[in-house]
């Protein structure tokens, strides 16, 4: 992904935000706008990070070869300052002058090559710094745009009147279940015992294996049944994602539960098909409620934003050379017939 492509993605996202007001389905249009912003921002941050790493590499080479480069610059300076006749005369006479000419003939191309390489690196360094300066300005402007798009999406969802179809549920029974659970696994097991009514529009979930998009833009930090620093393994995968990241449904599904659960934060449990449950734990704002039927790509909610400040999304990491900190974690679990299976086998992105 080049910086030019990232810039185009952000420009398209800005245009999408302007056009969303007149869209027939404003929620869908704003969802696509937020996702376009997030992918454009991710690409732009990657470009900034790569440029910073390349700049650091050049500076480290300069530092390691400081003495050699100083000698090279000294030679170039003396050659430039010396008068032409002086370079043609030698104290030992014609023979010394001839020998000097042979040496200069051998050395000069090598010096010229060194000087040319040095000039190219200095020019690249100037371009990299200009690129970073321009990209940081665009990044700050895009962060304002994505915040506006997220706010507009939240408002559009609050204002919508064409709510998704719901399946029947018993709120009192759900309340009794919540009171009796002691873990995320036991809650999911209880839900799995009573699948939601079948819906004709929901496709065969088994056919989606290996092709699902991740529910949020981020990276996998711990896989299925992998041990964490405390030596604890969990039957799911942990994703590191930016704060305020948009959560979307990776497959058409019914929402079996959406709300706080124990110490997992806000939890969303989707049923893409009978006897399958996809659990997403750690969300912030929720856009869905239990009982809804959501299409693929539908907005489910946003990841938490502890401070609510745009600056929090613009964190430069010395270790990476530039970028954004993935400050939130999304726990993802997939259960089939009540038993946990490796969710990452179902997603295309790893």
XYZ file of C-alpha atoms in Angstrom:
350
model
C 0.000 0.000 0.000
C 1.634 3.257 -1.140
C 1.175 6.663 0.420
C -0.596 7.751 -2.773
C -3.129 4.913 -2.471
C -3.683 5.753 1.198
C -4.267 9.377 0.274
C -6.808 8.334 -2.359
C -8.631 6.145 0.174
C -8.892 9.056 2.599
C -10.134 11.402 -0.120
C -12.785 8.828 -1.107
C -13.783 8.514 2.551
C -14.192 12.280 2.865
C -16.356 12.293 -0.263
C -18.377 9.390 1.167
C -19.020 11.359 4.351
C -20.355 14.286 2.292
C -22.554 12.004 0.187
C -23.905 10.010 3.128
C -26.427 12.710 4.040
C -28.328 12.102 0.842
C -27.996 8.331 0.832
C -31.148 6.254 0.983
C -29.616 4.001 3.622
C -27.573 6.455 5.670
C -26.454 3.851 8.209
C -24.990 1.660 5.475
C -23.335 4.627 3.750
C -21.789 5.895 6.985
C -20.612 2.395 7.906
C -18.744 2.157 4.615
C -17.368 5.662 5.163
C -16.002 4.794 8.614
C -14.437 1.602 7.290
C -12.880 3.487 4.377
C -11.434 6.029 6.805
C -10.056 3.297 9.057
C -8.390 1.423 6.210
C -7.012 4.657 4.739
C -5.662 5.715 8.124
C -4.096 2.298 8.638
C -2.391 2.490 5.235
C -1.212 6.054 5.866
C 0.188 5.121 9.270
C 2.017 2.201 7.659
C 3.499 4.599 5.098
C 4.636 6.981 7.827
C 6.125 4.090 9.772
C 8.000 2.759 6.716
C 9.335 6.234 5.898
C 10.504 6.712 9.484
C 12.221 3.316 9.493
C 13.978 4.086 6.202
C 15.087 7.484 7.540
C 16.442 5.840 10.671
C 18.327 3.265 8.581
C 20.005 6.003 6.525
C 20.933 7.975 9.640
C 22.374 4.853 11.300
C 24.522 4.209 8.209
C 25.691 7.824 8.262
C 26.560 7.509 11.948
C 28.419 4.204 11.486
C 30.461 5.555 8.572
C 30.941 9.047 9.963
C 34.773 8.971 9.663
C 34.794 7.517 6.153
C 32.214 10.026 4.947
C 34.202 12.847 6.542
C 37.321 11.737 4.625
C 35.288 11.477 1.414
C 33.903 14.989 1.864
C 37.430 16.260 2.608
C 38.792 14.721 -0.598
C 35.928 16.153 -2.653
C 36.445 19.574 -1.099
C 40.204 19.558 -1.782
C 39.702 18.443 -5.377
C 37.146 21.210 -5.872
C 39.303 23.924 -4.262
C 42.636 22.981 -5.863
C 43.594 25.123 -8.938
C 43.736 23.194 -12.169
C 47.526 23.662 -12.853
C 48.390 22.409 -9.356
C 46.683 19.114 -10.000
C 48.787 18.596 -13.115
C 52.248 19.276 -11.538
C 54.318 16.958 -9.358
C 57.620 17.656 -7.503
C 59.241 14.578 -9.113
C 58.747 15.918 -12.568
C 57.036 14.374 -15.590
C 57.334 10.786 -14.292
C 55.694 11.694 -10.978
C 53.013 13.605 -12.814
C 52.312 10.548 -14.990
C 52.110 8.258 -11.963
C 49.829 10.732 -10.207
C 47.620 10.836 -13.282
C 47.297 7.040 -13.252
C 46.398 7.028 -9.542
C 43.863 9.827 -9.982
C 42.389 7.996 -12.979
C 41.809 4.934 -10.762
C 40.621 6.796 -7.681
C 38.420 9.478 -9.234
C 35.627 7.129 -10.518
C 35.399 5.452 -7.095
C 35.218 8.835 -5.353
C 32.613 9.964 -7.848
C 30.529 6.851 -7.210
C 30.758 7.400 -3.455
C 29.781 11.041 -3.881
C 26.859 10.101 -6.123
C 25.591 7.488 -3.620
C 25.915 9.999 -0.782
C 24.007 12.627 -2.742
C 21.221 10.125 -3.555
C 20.883 9.163 0.104
C 20.738 12.804 1.190
C 18.083 13.493 -1.446
C 16.096 10.452 -0.283
C 16.361 11.663 3.302
C 14.935 15.059 2.315
C 12.066 13.375 0.427
C 11.304 11.087 3.384
C 11.142 13.995 5.809
C 8.885 15.969 3.463
C 6.665 12.901 3.055
C 6.340 12.459 6.813
C 5.543 16.132 7.369
C 2.812 16.072 4.727
C 1.431 12.714 5.850
C 1.182 13.797 9.484
C -0.906 16.792 8.456
C -3.184 14.585 6.376
C -3.388 12.082 9.232
C -4.572 14.733 11.676
C -7.219 15.942 9.213
C -8.365 12.373 8.548
C -8.709 11.695 12.269
C -11.139 14.595 12.493
C -13.019 13.123 9.528
C -13.312 9.636 11.001
C -14.484 11.075 14.325
C -17.191 13.008 12.479
C -18.174 9.878 10.567
C -18.393 7.805 13.751
C -20.531 10.456 15.439
C -22.794 10.674 12.399
C -23.104 6.880 12.318
C -24.059 6.763 16.007
C -26.695 9.436 15.440
C -28.036 7.761 12.294
C -28.459 4.491 14.177
C -30.217 6.288 17.031
C -32.553 7.999 14.541
C -33.345 5.039 12.298
C -36.935 3.937 12.005
C -36.450 0.989 9.638
C -35.179 -1.267 12.417
C -34.017 -4.788 11.472
C -36.415 -7.654 11.837
C -36.422 -9.320 15.249
C -36.963 -12.888 16.329
C -39.025 -13.728 19.422
C -37.236 -13.796 22.765
C -38.082 -13.891 26.442
C -36.454 -10.992 28.355
C -37.287 -12.549 31.716
C -35.636 -15.814 30.741
C -32.556 -13.908 29.552
C -32.384 -12.067 32.879
C -32.510 -15.378 34.785
C -29.722 -16.773 32.611
C -27.534 -13.701 33.239
C -28.009 -14.067 36.984
C -26.869 -17.684 36.942
C -23.792 -17.503 34.714
C -20.279 -17.356 36.141
C -18.252 -17.226 32.929
C -18.473 -16.283 29.279
C -18.304 -19.956 28.333
C -21.226 -20.994 30.535
C -23.338 -18.133 29.176
C -22.602 -19.150 25.591
C -23.369 -22.773 26.427
C -26.794 -21.804 27.787
C -27.590 -19.792 24.662
C -26.455 -22.651 22.441
C -29.026 -24.924 24.060
C -31.832 -22.842 22.531
C -30.900 -21.727 19.000
C -32.781 -18.815 17.495
C -35.542 -19.619 14.975
C -34.151 -20.417 11.547
C -34.126 -17.547 9.057
C -34.238 -18.286 5.334
C -32.030 -15.316 4.422
C -29.084 -16.546 6.533
C -26.731 -18.552 4.314
C -24.824 -21.708 5.165
C -22.189 -20.557 7.627
C -19.958 -23.582 6.999
C -19.275 -22.269 3.489
C -17.679 -19.157 4.997
C -14.766 -21.049 6.547
C -11.484 -19.290 5.762
C -13.070 -16.287 4.056
C -14.595 -14.080 6.777
C -13.287 -10.532 7.295
C -12.177 -9.666 10.816
C -14.882 -7.823 12.776
C -12.495 -4.898 13.408
C -9.338 -3.540 11.853
C -6.412 -4.777 13.935
C -3.924 -7.587 14.412
C -4.004 -10.937 16.176
C -1.862 -10.890 19.326
C -2.842 -14.266 20.787
C -4.338 -17.220 19.002
C -6.662 -20.026 19.982
C -5.654 -21.726 23.255
C -2.343 -19.829 23.370
C -0.970 -18.997 26.823
C -0.708 -15.394 27.975
C 1.984 -13.896 30.226
C 0.202 -15.283 33.299
C 0.208 -18.801 31.865
C -3.543 -18.788 31.176
C -4.980 -20.022 27.891
C -8.411 -19.145 26.540
C -10.501 -20.856 23.842
C -10.495 -17.851 21.561
C -8.322 -15.270 19.836
C -7.305 -11.826 21.070
C -7.094 -8.909 18.636
C -5.301 -5.620 19.242
C -7.335 -2.794 17.705
C -7.331 1.020 17.814
C -9.662 2.765 20.207
C -12.966 3.763 18.619
C -12.522 1.078 15.938
C -15.775 0.105 14.249
C -17.091 -3.423 14.884
C -19.023 -4.990 12.012
C -20.792 -8.294 11.520
C -18.572 -10.602 9.438
C -21.588 -12.705 8.356
C -25.392 -12.353 8.387
C -26.520 -13.307 11.874
C -29.037 -12.954 14.627
C -27.944 -11.042 17.720
C -28.418 -13.373 20.666
C -26.999 -10.956 23.231
C -25.586 -7.426 23.361
C -24.659 -5.786 26.643
C -22.366 -5.940 29.675
C -21.387 -9.349 31.008
C -19.364 -10.009 34.159
C -15.951 -8.341 33.757
C -15.771 -8.726 29.969
C -17.094 -5.250 29.202
C -19.791 -5.110 26.553
C -20.276 -8.471 24.870
C -21.947 -9.183 21.523
C -22.977 -12.755 20.734
C -23.948 -13.451 17.141
C -25.593 -16.590 15.838
C -24.679 -16.854 12.142
C -26.495 -20.177 11.941
C -27.997 -22.704 14.313
C -25.429 -24.263 16.669
C -22.791 -21.621 15.819
C -22.101 -18.690 18.149
C -19.566 -15.918 17.503
C -18.647 -14.065 20.693
C -17.075 -10.592 20.659
C -16.043 -9.260 24.072
C -14.566 -5.882 24.972
C -16.768 -3.513 22.962
C -17.610 0.045 23.995
C -20.712 1.664 22.474
C -23.243 -0.813 21.074
C -25.395 -0.270 17.987
C -27.429 -3.487 18.246
C -29.719 -5.149 20.757
C -30.613 -8.771 21.389
C -33.088 -10.151 18.896
C -31.992 -8.170 15.830
C -31.144 -9.767 12.505
C -28.098 -8.084 10.979
C -26.650 -8.432 7.479
C -22.976 -8.957 6.748
C -21.039 -5.737 7.282
C -23.660 -4.223 9.582
C -22.271 -1.945 12.317
C -22.348 -3.610 15.726
C -20.649 -0.956 17.843
C -17.404 0.849 18.553
C -14.409 -0.150 20.611
C -13.916 1.859 23.825
C -12.424 5.341 23.891
C -11.085 5.983 27.375
C -10.276 9.655 26.898
C -12.433 10.641 23.954
C -9.578 12.661 22.493
C -8.349 12.525 18.921
C -4.764 12.897 20.137
C -5.008 9.459 21.710
C -5.237 7.980 18.219
C -2.102 9.777 17.117
C 0.467 7.968 19.235
C 3.972 7.744 17.769
C 5.927 4.675 18.792
C 9.717 4.911 18.937
C 9.956 1.164 18.549
C 8.120 1.207 15.230
C 9.304 4.541 13.979
C 5.822 5.989 13.770
C 2.271 4.794 13.825
C -0.687 4.359 16.084
C -0.868 2.311 19.244
C -3.402 -0.519 19.171
C -4.612 0.313 22.658
C -7.780 -1.824 22.881
C -8.281 -5.580 22.871
C -11.159 -7.515 21.356
C -11.648 -11.105 22.495
C -13.207 -13.327 19.851
C -14.541 -16.823 20.392
C -16.386 -19.172 18.036
C -18.463 -22.053 19.340
C -19.871 -24.908 17.302
C -22.442 -27.116 18.958
C -21.537 -25.605 22.318
C -17.798 -26.382 22.002
C -15.127 -23.768 21.218
C -13.298 -24.090 17.893
C -10.378 -22.103 16.501
C -11.995 -18.870 15.209
C -8.983 -17.912 13.104
C -9.614 -20.873 10.798
C -12.752 -19.045 9.700
C -11.174 -15.656 8.963
C -9.176 -14.712 5.882
C -6.987 -12.145 7.698
C -4.381 -13.515 10.104
